[in-house]
mmCIF file of C-alpha atoms in Angstrom:
data_model
loop_
_atom_site.group_PDB
_atom_site.id
_atom_site.type_symbol
_atom_site.label_atom_id
_atom_site.label_comp_id
_atom_site.label_asym_id
_atom_site.label_seq_id
_atom_site.Cartn_x
_atom_site.Cartn_y
_atom_site.Cartn_z
ATOM 1 C CA MET I 1 22.998 103.562 55.666
ATOM 2 C CA ASP I 2 21.722 105.456 58.730
ATOM 3 C CA SER I 3 19.555 102.714 59.702
ATOM 4 C CA THR I 4 22.225 100.195 59.477
ATOM 5 C CA VAL I 5 24.519 102.150 61.444
ATOM 6 C CA SER I 6 21.667 102.646 64.161
ATOM 7 C CA ILE I 7 21.040 99.046 64.319
ATOM 8 C CA PHE I 8 24.868 98.363 64.862
ATOM 9 C CA GLN I 9 25.065 100.913 67.374
ATOM 10 C CA LEU I 10 22.091 99.521 69.158
ATOM 11 C CA LYS I 11 23.539 96.104 68.887
ATOM 12 C CA MET I 12 26.761 97.352 70.302
ATOM 13 C CA GLU I 13 24.953 99.366 73.077
ATOM 14 C CA ASP I 14 22.957 96.248 73.810
ATOM 15 C CA GLY I 15 26.193 94.435 74.075
ATOM 16 C CA ILE I 16 27.730 96.840 76.213
ATOM 17 C CA THR I 17 24.617 96.935 78.513
ATOM 18 C CA PHE I 18 24.703 93.227 78.610
ATOM 19 C CA PHE I 19 28.299 93.180 79.742
ATOM 20 C CA LEU I 20 27.809 95.799 82.385
ATOM 21 C CA LEU I 21 24.631 93.943 83.755
ATOM 22 C CA SER I 22 26.710 90.684 83.810
ATOM 23 C CA SER I 23 29.278 92.337 85.952
ATOM 24 C CA VAL I 24 26.696 93.543 88.315
ATOM 25 C CA LEU I 25 25.265 90.080 88.635
ATOM 26 C CA LEU I 26 28.553 88.557 89.305
ATOM 27 C CA LEU I 27 29.374 91.163 91.997
ATOM 28 C CA THR I 28 26.005 90.626 93.514
ATOM 29 C CA CYS I 29 26.548 86.856 93.575
ATOM 30 C CA GLY I 30 29.895 87.190 95.311
ATOM 31 C CA LEU I 31 28.530 89.393 98.062
ATOM 32 C CA SER I 32 25.854 86.843 98.711
ATOM 33 C CA ARG I 33 28.307 84.147 99.070
ATOM 34 C CA GLU I 34 30.365 86.095 101.638
ATOM 35 C CA ASP I 35 27.184 86.794 103.651
ATOM 36 C CA ASP I 36 26.340 83.250 103.860
ATOM 37 C CA ALA I 37 29.834 82.553 105.500
ATOM 38 C CA VAL I 38 29.466 79.979 108.475
ATOM 39 C CA CYS I 39 31.353 79.348 111.820
ATOM 40 C CA VAL I 40 32.355 75.732 112.539
ATOM 41 C CA ARG I 41 31.986 74.417 116.147
ATOM 42 C CA PRO I 42 34.769 76.003 118.129
ATOM 43 C CA ILE I 43 37.570 74.033 119.892
ATOM 44 C CA LEU I 44 37.956 75.278 123.476
ATOM 45 C CA ASP I 45 39.582 74.147 126.726
ATOM 46 C CA GLY I 46 38.810 70.604 127.597
ATOM 47 C CA ASN I 47 36.979 71.702 130.805
ATOM 48 C CA ILE I 48 34.593 73.919 128.992
ATOM 49 C CA GLU I 49 31.137 72.759 127.765
ATOM 50 C CA LEU I 50 29.133 74.409 124.845
ATOM 51 C CA ALA I 51 25.327 74.722 125.304
ATOM 52 C CA SER I 52 24.646 73.672 121.694
ATOM 53 C CA ASN I 53 25.504 70.485 119.760
ATOM 54 C CA GLN I 54 25.547 72.225 116.327
ATOM 55 C CA THR I 55 28.570 71.832 114.283
ATOM 56 C CA HIS I 56 27.931 74.982 111.950
ATOM 57 C CA PHE I 57 26.571 78.301 112.925
ATOM 58 C CA SER I 58 25.498 81.352 110.796
ATOM 59 C CA PRO I 59 26.971 84.854 111.610
ATOM 60 C CA GLY I 60 25.224 86.379 114.609
ATOM 61 C CA GLU I 61 24.355 83.068 116.171
ATOM 62 C CA ALA I 62 25.717 82.857 119.819
ATOM 63 C CA ILE I 63 26.822 79.852 122.056
ATOM 64 C CA VAL I 64 26.621 79.938 125.760
ATOM 65 C CA LEU I 65 29.758 78.580 127.669
ATOM 66 C CA SER I 66 29.830 76.647 130.925
ATOM 67 C CA CYS I 67 32.156 74.457 133.089
ATOM 68 C CA LYS I 68 32.108 70.853 133.346
ATOM 69 C CA GLN I 69 31.081 69.111 136.378
ATOM 70 C CA GLY I 70 33.834 69.612 138.944
ATOM 71 C CA TYR I 71 35.094 72.885 137.542
ATOM 72 C CA THR I 72 34.171 76.428 138.242
ATOM 73 C CA PRO I 73 34.499 79.600 135.881
ATOM 74 C CA VAL I 74 37.337 82.062 136.477
ATOM 75 C CA SER I 75 36.948 84.876 134.007
ATOM 76 C CA GLY I 76 35.743 86.157 130.610
ATOM 77 C CA PRO I 77 32.299 86.366 128.946
ATOM 78 C CA ARG I 78 30.072 83.427 128.918
ATOM 79 C CA ARG I 79 28.867 83.963 125.395
ATOM 80 C CA ILE I 80 30.776 83.908 121.977
ATOM 81 C CA VAL I 81 29.176 85.011 118.673
ATOM 82 C CA CYS I 82 29.884 83.944 115.095
ATOM 83 C CA ILE I 83 30.867 86.943 113.013
ATOM 84 C CA VAL I 84 30.647 87.434 109.273
ATOM 85 C CA ASP I 85 34.255 86.335 108.537
ATOM 86 C CA GLY I 86 33.479 82.782 109.790
ATOM 87 C CA THR I 87 35.317 83.311 113.138
ATOM 88 C CA TRP I 88 34.068 83.531 116.781
ATOM 89 C CA THR I 89 34.439 86.693 119.122
ATOM 90 C CA ARG I 90 37.230 86.293 121.551
ATOM 91 C CA THR I 91 36.904 85.132 125.276
ATOM 92 C CA ARG I 92 38.959 84.552 128.252
ATOM 93 C CA TYR I 93 36.487 82.128 129.694
ATOM 94 C CA MET I 94 38.370 79.577 131.731
ATOM 95 C CA CYS I 95 37.427 76.629 134.092
ATOM 96 C CA LYS I 96 39.448 75.557 137.055
ATOM 97 C CA SER I 97 39.045 72.643 139.266
ATOM 98 C CA LYS I 98 37.069 72.887 142.289
ATOM 99 C CA LEU I 99 38.819 72.647 145.639
ATOM 100 C CA CYS I 100 38.031 70.629 148.708
ATOM 101 C CA PRO I 101 38.826 71.681 152.237
ATOM 102 C CA TYR I 102 42.234 70.547 153.734
ATOM 103 C CA PRO I 103 41.760 67.466 155.573
ATOM 104 C CA ASP I 104 42.543 66.739 159.214
ATOM 105 C CA PRO I 105 44.395 63.376 159.866
ATOM 106 C CA PRO I 106 42.737 60.916 162.142
ATOM 107 C CA ALA I 107 43.963 60.716 165.889
ATOM 108 C CA ASN I 108 46.610 57.994 166.061
ATOM 109 C CA GLY I 109 46.826 57.755 162.228
ATOM 110 C CA GLU I 110 48.162 59.325 159.086
ATOM 111 C CA GLN I 111 46.815 60.698 155.843
ATOM 112 C CA TYR I 112 48.587 60.684 152.323
ATOM 113 C CA TYR I 113 47.556 62.979 149.541
ATOM 114 C CA GLU I 114 49.115 65.196 146.796
ATOM 115 C CA ASP I 115 46.467 67.774 146.183
ATOM 116 C CA THR I 116 43.015 68.765 147.259
ATOM 117 C CA VAL I 117 41.441 69.518 143.743
ATOM 118 C CA TYR I 118 38.540 67.691 142.182
ATOM 119 C CA LEU I 119 39.153 63.932 141.855
ATOM 120 C CA SER I 120 42.181 63.974 144.233
ATOM 121 C CA THR I 121 42.513 61.094 146.579
ATOM 122 C CA ILE I 122 43.403 60.612 150.278
ATOM 123 C CA ASN I 123 44.626 57.361 151.624
ATOM 124 C CA TYR I 124 44.331 56.765 155.439
ATOM 125 C CA THR I 125 46.344 54.557 157.698
ATOM 126 C CA CYS I 126 46.453 53.965 161.480
ATOM 127 C CA HIS I 127 49.527 53.778 163.800
ATOM 128 C CA GLU I 128 50.724 50.319 165.055
ATOM 129 C CA GLY I 129 48.050 49.064 167.742
ATOM 130 C CA TYR I 130 45.126 50.789 166.218
ATOM 131 C CA THR I 131 42.523 49.613 163.645
ATOM 132 C CA LEU I 132 40.840 51.854 161.036
ATOM 133 C CA LYS I 133 37.118 52.318 161.312
ATOM 134 C CA GLY I 134 35.664 53.967 158.252
ATOM 135 C CA SER I 135 36.899 54.189 154.770
ATOM 136 C CA ARG I 136 40.471 53.876 153.792
ATOM 137 C CA THR I 137 40.191 56.400 150.901
ATOM 138 C CA ALA I 138 38.244 59.682 150.038
ATOM 139 C CA VAL I 139 37.859 61.426 146.786
ATOM 140 C CA CYS I 140 37.388 65.093 146.320
ATOM 141 C CA GLN I 141 33.936 65.399 144.626
ATOM 142 C CA ALA I 142 32.399 67.853 142.033
ATOM 143 C CA ASN I 143 30.598 69.851 144.811
ATOM 144 C CA GLY I 144 33.840 70.496 146.693
ATOM 145 C CA THR I 145 33.511 67.883 149.409
ATOM 146 C CA TRP I 146 35.266 64.568 150.276
ATOM 147 C CA SER I 147 33.358 61.559 149.331
ATOM 148 C CA THR I 148 33.771 59.935 152.917
ATOM 149 C CA PRO I 149 34.281 61.536 156.402
ATOM 150 C CA THR I 150 37.646 61.066 158.256
ATOM 151 C CA PRO I 151 37.825 57.527 159.648
ATOM 152 C CA GLU I 152 38.725 56.803 163.266
ATOM 153 C CA CYS I 153 41.699 54.878 164.418
ATOM 154 C CA LYS I 154 40.531 52.782 167.495
ATOM 155 C CA ALA I 155 43.048 51.171 169.861
ATOM 156 C CA VAL I 156 43.213 47.330 169.749
ATOM 157 C CA SER I 157 41.578 45.860 172.866
ATOM 158 C CA CYS I 158 42.481 42.560 174.552
ATOM 159 C CA GLY I 159 40.384 42.315 177.658
ATOM 160 C CA LEU I 160 41.940 41.311 180.958
ATOM 161 C CA ALA I 161 44.839 39.058 180.940
ATOM 162 C CA PRO I 162 44.143 35.464 181.759
ATOM 163 C CA ILE I 163 45.386 34.305 185.128
ATOM 164 C CA PRO I 164 47.010 30.981 185.839
ATOM 165 C CA LYS I 165 45.781 28.711 188.689
ATOM 166 C CA PHE I 166 47.774 29.665 191.866
ATOM 167 C CA GLY I 167 49.080 32.728 190.191
ATOM 168 C CA MET I 168 48.676 36.604 189.476
ATOM 169 C CA ILE I 169 49.752 39.143 187.245
ATOM 170 C CA ILE I 170 51.050 42.769 188.090
ATOM 171 C CA TYR I 171 50.241 45.246 185.232
ATOM 172 C CA ASP I 172 52.693 47.687 184.084
ATOM 173 C CA ARG I 173 50.253 50.482 184.677
ATOM 174 C CA THR I 174 46.862 50.969 186.107
ATOM 175 C CA VAL I 175 44.064 49.145 184.452
ATOM 176 C CA ARG I 176 40.595 50.233 184.949
ATOM 177 C CA GLY I 177 37.428 48.296 183.982
ATOM 178 C CA ASP I 178 37.604 45.053 181.994
ATOM 179 C CA LYS I 179 39.541 46.356 179.041
ATOM 180 C CA THR I 180 43.324 46.559 178.207
ATOM 181 C CA TYR I 181 44.946 47.824 175.093
ATOM 182 C CA PHE I 182 47.670 47.101 172.685
ATOM 183 C CA GLY I 183 51.123 47.630 174.283
ATOM 184 C CA ILE I 184 49.997 47.108 177.965
ATOM 185 C CA GLY I 185 52.096 44.302 179.654
ATOM 186 C CA GLY I 186 52.524 42.731 182.992
ATOM 187 C CA THR I 187 54.594 40.220 185.007
ATOM 188 C CA TYR I 188 53.177 37.009 186.231
ATOM 189 C CA ARG I 189 53.983 35.647 189.638
ATOM 190 C CA CYS I 190 52.971 32.433 191.471
ATOM 191 C CA LEU I 191 51.741 32.137 195.037
ATOM 192 C CA PRO I 192 54.266 30.246 197.160
ATOM 193 C CA PRO I 193 55.319 27.353 197.227
ATOM 194 C CA TYR I 194 54.356 27.307 193.441
ATOM 195 C CA ALA I 195 56.988 28.043 190.598
ATOM 196 C CA LEU I 196 56.332 29.689 187.298
ATOM 197 C CA PHE I 197 56.947 27.767 184.275
ATOM 198 C CA GLY I 198 56.900 29.761 180.880
ATOM 199 C CA ASN I 199 57.470 33.399 180.046
ATOM 200 C CA PRO I 200 56.774 35.607 183.186
ATOM 201 C CA ARG I 201 56.075 38.657 180.758
ATOM 202 C CA ALA I 202 52.642 39.052 179.303
ATOM 203 C CA GLU I 203 51.537 41.548 176.601
ATOM 204 C CA CYS I 204 48.483 42.542 174.730
ATOM 205 C CA THR I 205 49.313 41.947 171.066
ATOM 206 C CA ILE I 206 48.269 43.812 167.806
ATOM 207 C CA ARG I 207 46.042 40.853 167.082
ATOM 208 C CA GLY I 208 43.962 41.686 170.294
ATOM 209 C CA THR I 209 45.115 38.602 172.034
ATOM 210 C CA TRP I 210 47.400 38.028 175.137
ATOM 211 C CA THR I 211 50.745 36.268 174.858
ATOM 212 C CA LYS I 212 50.798 32.678 176.194
ATOM 213 C CA THR I 213 49.835 32.262 179.726
ATOM 214 C CA PRO I 214 52.555 30.425 181.962
ATOM 215 C CA GLU I 215 51.614 27.785 184.546
ATOM 216 C CA CYS I 216 52.199 27.600 188.298
ATOM 217 C CA ARG I 217 53.447 24.275 189.607
ATOM 218 C CA VAL I 218 54.649 22.746 192.902
ATOM 219 C CA VAL I 219 58.485 22.639 193.355
ATOM 220 C CA THR I 220 60.548 21.271 196.205
ATOM 221 C CA CYS I 221 64.189 20.877 197.015
ATOM 222 C CA PRO I 222 65.796 18.104 199.242
ATOM 223 C CA PRO I 223 67.530 18.997 202.462
ATOM 224 C CA PRO I 224 70.805 20.780 201.872
ATOM 225 C CA ASP I 225 74.131 19.678 203.092
ATOM 226 C CA ASN I 226 76.510 21.582 205.338
ATOM 227 C CA ILE I 227 79.759 22.933 204.045
ATOM 228 C CA GLU I 228 83.305 22.160 205.368
ATOM 229 C CA LYS I 229 84.591 24.236 208.123
ATOM 230 C CA GLY I 230 81.146 25.883 208.358
ATOM 231 C CA TYR I 231 77.561 25.703 209.608
ATOM 232 C CA MET I 232 74.171 26.500 208.326
ATOM 233 C CA SER I 233 71.072 28.132 209.651
ATOM 234 C CA ASN I 234 68.528 25.484 209.207
ATOM 235 C CA GLY I 235 69.478 21.698 209.697
ATOM 236 C CA ASP I 236 65.956 20.300 209.281
ATOM 237 C CA ARG I 237 66.110 17.126 207.325
ATOM 238 C CA ARG I 238 62.992 17.777 205.205
ATOM 239 C CA ASP I 239 62.057 18.949 201.657
ATOM 240 C CA PHE I 240 62.221 22.680 201.179
ATOM 241 C CA ASP I 241 59.750 24.625 199.114
ATOM 242 C CA PHE I 242 60.431 26.770 196.053
ATOM 243 C CA MET I 243 62.099 30.054 197.070
ATOM 244 C CA GLU I 244 62.835 28.780 200.614
ATOM 245 C CA THR I 245 66.428 29.777 201.844
ATOM 246 C CA VAL I 246 69.306 28.441 204.061
ATOM 247 C CA LYS I 247 72.142 30.566 205.270
ATOM 248 C CA TYR I 248 75.752 29.591 205.842
ATOM 249 C CA GLY I 249 78.676 30.757 207.950
ATOM 250 C CA CYS I 250 82.277 29.715 208.611
ATOM 251 C CA ASN I 251 84.123 28.783 211.841
ATOM 252 C CA ASP I 252 86.957 30.668 213.376
ATOM 253 C CA ASP I 253 89.348 32.533 210.916
ATOM 254 C CA TYR I 254 87.766 30.866 207.923
ATOM 255 C CA VAL I 255 86.091 33.313 205.346
ATOM 256 C CA LEU I 256 82.880 32.575 203.345
ATOM 257 C CA ASP I 257 83.545 32.442 199.708
ATOM 258 C CA GLY I 258 80.331 33.021 197.562
ATOM 259 C CA ASN I 259 76.780 33.803 198.569
ATOM 260 C CA MET I 260 75.906 33.547 202.159
ATOM 261 C CA GLU I 261 72.459 32.332 201.287
ATOM 262 C CA ILE I 262 71.200 29.487 198.998
ATOM 263 C CA VAL I 263 67.658 29.295 197.516
ATOM 264 C CA CYS I 264 65.545 26.383 196.502
ATOM 265 C CA GLN I 265 65.193 27.113 192.576
ATOM 266 C CA GLN I 266 62.486 26.391 189.986
ATOM 267 C CA ASN I 267 64.364 23.294 188.723
ATOM 268 C CA GLY I 268 64.309 21.573 192.197
ATOM 269 C CA ASN I 269 67.833 22.263 192.972
ATOM 270 C CA TRP I 270 69.601 24.492 195.401
ATOM 271 C CA SER I 271 71.656 27.413 194.254
ATOM 272 C CA GLU I 272 75.269 27.257 194.425
ATOM 273 C CA LYS I 273 76.583 26.717 197.998
ATOM 274 C CA PRO I 274 79.520 28.858 199.419
ATOM 275 C CA SER I 275 82.708 27.394 200.921
ATOM 276 C CA CYS I 276 84.931 28.461 203.762
ATOM 277 C CA LYS I 277 88.372 29.474 202.715
ATOM 278 C CA ALA I 278 91.352 29.629 205.139
ATOM 279 C CA SER I 279 93.066 32.752 206.211
ATOM 280 C CA CYS I 280 96.843 33.252 205.557
ATOM 281 C CA PRO I 281 99.524 33.405 208.332
ATOM 282 C CA ILE I 282 102.123 36.027 208.039
ATOM 283 C CA GLU I 283 105.405 34.444 207.864
ATOM 284 C CA SER I 284 107.505 37.551 208.504
ATOM 285 C CA GLU I 285 107.501 39.079 211.775
ATOM 286 C CA LYS I 286 109.820 42.032 210.989
ATOM 287 C CA ALA I 287 108.109 43.704 208.044
ATOM 288 C CA LYS I 288 106.507 47.060 207.378
ATOM 289 C CA ILE I 289 103.359 46.683 205.465
ATOM 290 C CA GLU I 290 100.174 48.622 204.426
ATOM 291 C CA TYR I 291 97.034 46.684 205.596
ATOM 292 C CA ARG I 292 93.383 47.871 205.479
ATOM 293 C CA GLY I 293 94.521 51.422 204.581
ATOM 294 C CA LYS I 294 97.062 51.766 207.307
ATOM 295 C CA LYS I 295 100.903 51.425 207.804
ATOM 296 C CA THR I 296 101.804 48.800 210.333
ATOM 297 C CA TRP I 297 104.275 46.046 211.272
ATOM 298 C CA THR I 298 103.494 42.428 210.811
ATOM 299 C CA SER I 299 104.277 41.976 214.524
ATOM 300 C CA ASP I 300 101.406 44.307 215.403
ATOM 301 C CA LEU I 301 98.750 42.234 213.579
ATOM 302 C CA GLN I 302 96.097 40.619 215.711
ATOM 303 C CA ASN I 303 96.298 36.731 215.317
ATOM 304 C CA LYS I 304 99.176 37.424 212.753
ATOM 305 C CA VAL I 305 96.804 36.370 209.744
ATOM 306 C CA ILE I 306 95.323 37.834 206.655
ATOM 307 C CA LEU I 307 91.767 36.884 205.811
ATOM 308 C CA HIS I 308 90.937 35.202 202.519
ATOM 309 C CA LYS I 309 90.885 37.616 199.422
ATOM 310 C CA GLU I 310 92.476 40.382 201.556
ATOM 311 C CA ILE I 311 95.327 42.321 200.147
ATOM 312 C CA VAL I 312 98.347 43.311 201.948
ATOM 313 C CA SER I 313 101.387 45.509 200.709
ATOM 314 C CA PHE I 314 104.849 44.725 201.672
ATOM 315 C CA TYR I 315 107.744 47.319 201.365
ATOM 316 C CA CYS I 316 110.645 46.683 199.044
ATOM 317 C CA LYS I 317 113.957 48.403 199.029
ATOM 318 C CA ASP I 318 115.224 50.388 196.070
ATOM 319 C CA THR I 319 118.944 50.245 196.760
ATOM 320 C CA VAL I 320 119.912 52.802 193.923
ATOM 321 C CA ARG I 321 117.670 55.577 195.210
ATOM 322 C CA ASN I 322 117.821 54.398 198.853
ATOM 323 C CA CYS I 323 114.174 54.343 199.356
ATOM 324 C CA THR I 324 111.243 51.940 199.721
ATOM 325 C CA TYR I 325 108.163 51.059 197.741
ATOM 326 C CA THR I 326 105.065 48.923 198.074
ATOM 327 C CA VAL I 327 104.203 45.728 196.254
ATOM 328 C CA PRO I 328 100.667 44.326 196.916
ATOM 329 C CA THR I 329 99.914 40.510 197.313
ATOM 330 C CA GLN I 330 96.707 38.737 198.015
ATOM 331 C CA CYS I 331 95.622 35.922 200.413
ATOM 332 C CA LEU I 332 94.037 32.915 198.709
ATOM 333 C CA ASP I 333 92.602 30.102 200.631
ATOM 334 C CA GLY I 334 95.540 29.963 203.152
ATOM 335 C CA VAL I 335 98.233 30.823 200.634
ATOM 336 C CA LEU I 336 100.062 34.286 200.749
ATOM 337 C CA LYS I 337 102.928 34.712 198.336
ATOM 338 C CA LEU I 338 105.470 37.201 199.487
ATOM 339 C CA PRO I 339 106.884 39.718 196.735
ATOM 340 C CA GLU I 340 110.092 38.438 195.266
ATOM 341 C CA CYS I 341 111.710 41.941 195.836
ATOM 342 C CA PHE I 342 110.728 41.606 199.743
ATOM 343 C CA GLU I 343 113.719 41.079 202.189
ATOM 344 C CA GLU I 344 112.976 40.615 205.958
ATOM 345 C CA LEU I 345 114.742 43.232 208.114
ATOM 346 C CA SER I 346 117.391 42.131 210.402
ATOM 347 C CA LYS I 347 116.823 42.763 214.079
ATOM 348 C CA PHE I 348 119.119 45.827 213.828
ATOM 349 C CA GLU I 349 117.298 47.262 210.853
ATOM 350 C CA TYR I 350 113.990 46.508 212.396
ATOM 351 C CA ASN I 351 114.953 48.505 215.562
ATOM 352 C CA LEU I 352 116.512 51.293 213.404
ATOM 353 C CA ASN I 353 113.497 51.765 211.033
ATOM 354 C CA SER I 354 110.787 51.089 213.458
ATOM 355 C CA THR I 355 109.880 54.654 213.550
ATOM 356 C CA GLU I 356 109.778 55.860 209.933
ATOM 357 C CA ILE I 357 110.558 54.389 206.328
ATOM 358 C CA GLN I 358 111.559 56.660 203.652
ATOM 359 C CA GLN I 359 109.251 55.998 200.559
ATOM 360 C CA CYS I 360 110.379 56.488 197.074
#
């Protein structure tokens, strides 16, 4: 009986002991798995590089951080460590783009860019009349410098303007040496008696060439004719060269209407001749007038005439207000129309008003 009980107890004790040992083993196995926890490859900012290519890391292992090409670190530790819970230690490590210096625009040109950080681009252009020597673009590189130096904008050169035979050119400004540049111009002239055919203006163009050169040709005009009631300064019956002139005048009281001088033109014809216009007689002898800025009587006029295109003002009477006012009229080639309101004074009125006239 005792021995039976002892065996049972032993078995029970053995069972309890087994149970307890099993529990310790289970606990020990669980701890072992936790100790073996791993960290996966961290996902960081796109501009940060990891020194290792591993995908899984054991607790205690560290990774060194660095910046990709063209970026520079800002702050934070450069190492992160895998800890036992399968996470990484924290870091504020950041990478920002490298900067290139602000560029200077080319002389006589422009530059266009939005930023000066890594991989930014500059585009260069030149002003009109200048050509770009160098690269039209530059890129901000990983080392903080621009890929190409600032280009030059060189003025377009034309050389000296071609000169037509029997001609010359007068430049708009002083030219030194044998070079001229875009925008400079000049005026062509021909030596007498040659006439210029073509555009007298020349210009150095953006293509580096001069505009078309004109020609110088001989031009003559036939002997000019005299004008009626007039005379001319040169009566030679010969051909006259381009730009030669002849002057005209009028006889007696006739007045020259038009230019006094005519010139032999490029087309071989004379410029328009003047004509002699007749003066106008004053038909009224007893009239008060204003002539050449003075008040006078028609009877006091020398030769009793008004020259062609001259203006004389006659006095008309305002019977209501009992005063006089002036009305102008012009002499045109021998014709002088008296104002409709004008009435010639009687001899009595003429003598009475010869001293003063009351104006309105």
